[in-house]
Amino acid sequence: AANVPVFFEPVSVHKSVRVVPFLSKVAYLSPNEAELGAIVAQAAANFDCGPPEAMGATGAVESNSSVLHALGVKHVLVTRGEDGVYASSRTSTNSGEGHEMRIPSLAQLRVVNVNGAGDCLVAGLVKALVESSGTGSLEYAVSYGIAVACAAIQSEANVPRISNPDELDANAWHVFSKRKTRQTHST
């Protein structure tokens, strides 16, 4: 195999469960909260890994992300709309070692059109990962993706025209500066 990381972006709750048989092959998974719940529920049915936490319950995103890590996903990036992204990474599937972060969205945006925002987030994130040649942080890549998504929701078009890349980069650094991270350890 070429050892190329796989990024899976669910496009709907219904289609999100298609990834379950392949979770051990996925490096990056970027569901929204509803898609996360559906994936973990299907994984619980397929792999007998216990029932998922009910979405909306305190700690559900963290708990459900841990289930996906146990099934082989290295990076779980849960998109949360105006609340930004919850991201967690594990160094290996046999370890609780890793880190999690909460990366906020930009504040006080004029929302025009949310169509394509998730796709723009992933496009920006992947761009930042690829351009860093593996040396950049996932935290910055997610921040850049959020900046691209914020540009998208302020545009009439589903894919915004980026006329000022410097402004986009400045917004990404602003988001990055507001992130909250913590190390995780197995208990």
mmCIF file of C-alpha atoms in Angstrom, residues 16 23 62:
data_model
loop_
_atom_site.group_PDB
_atom_site.id
_atom_site.type_symbol
_atom_site.label_atom_id
_atom_site.label_comp_id
_atom_site.label_asym_id
_atom_site.label_seq_id
_atom_site.Cartn_x
_atom_site.Cartn_y
_atom_site.Cartn_z
ATOM 1 C CA SER A 16 -22.247 8.339 6.946
ATOM 2 C CA LEU A 23 -12.982 2.555 10.016
ATOM 3 C CA GLU A 62 -15.805 12.851 23.445
#
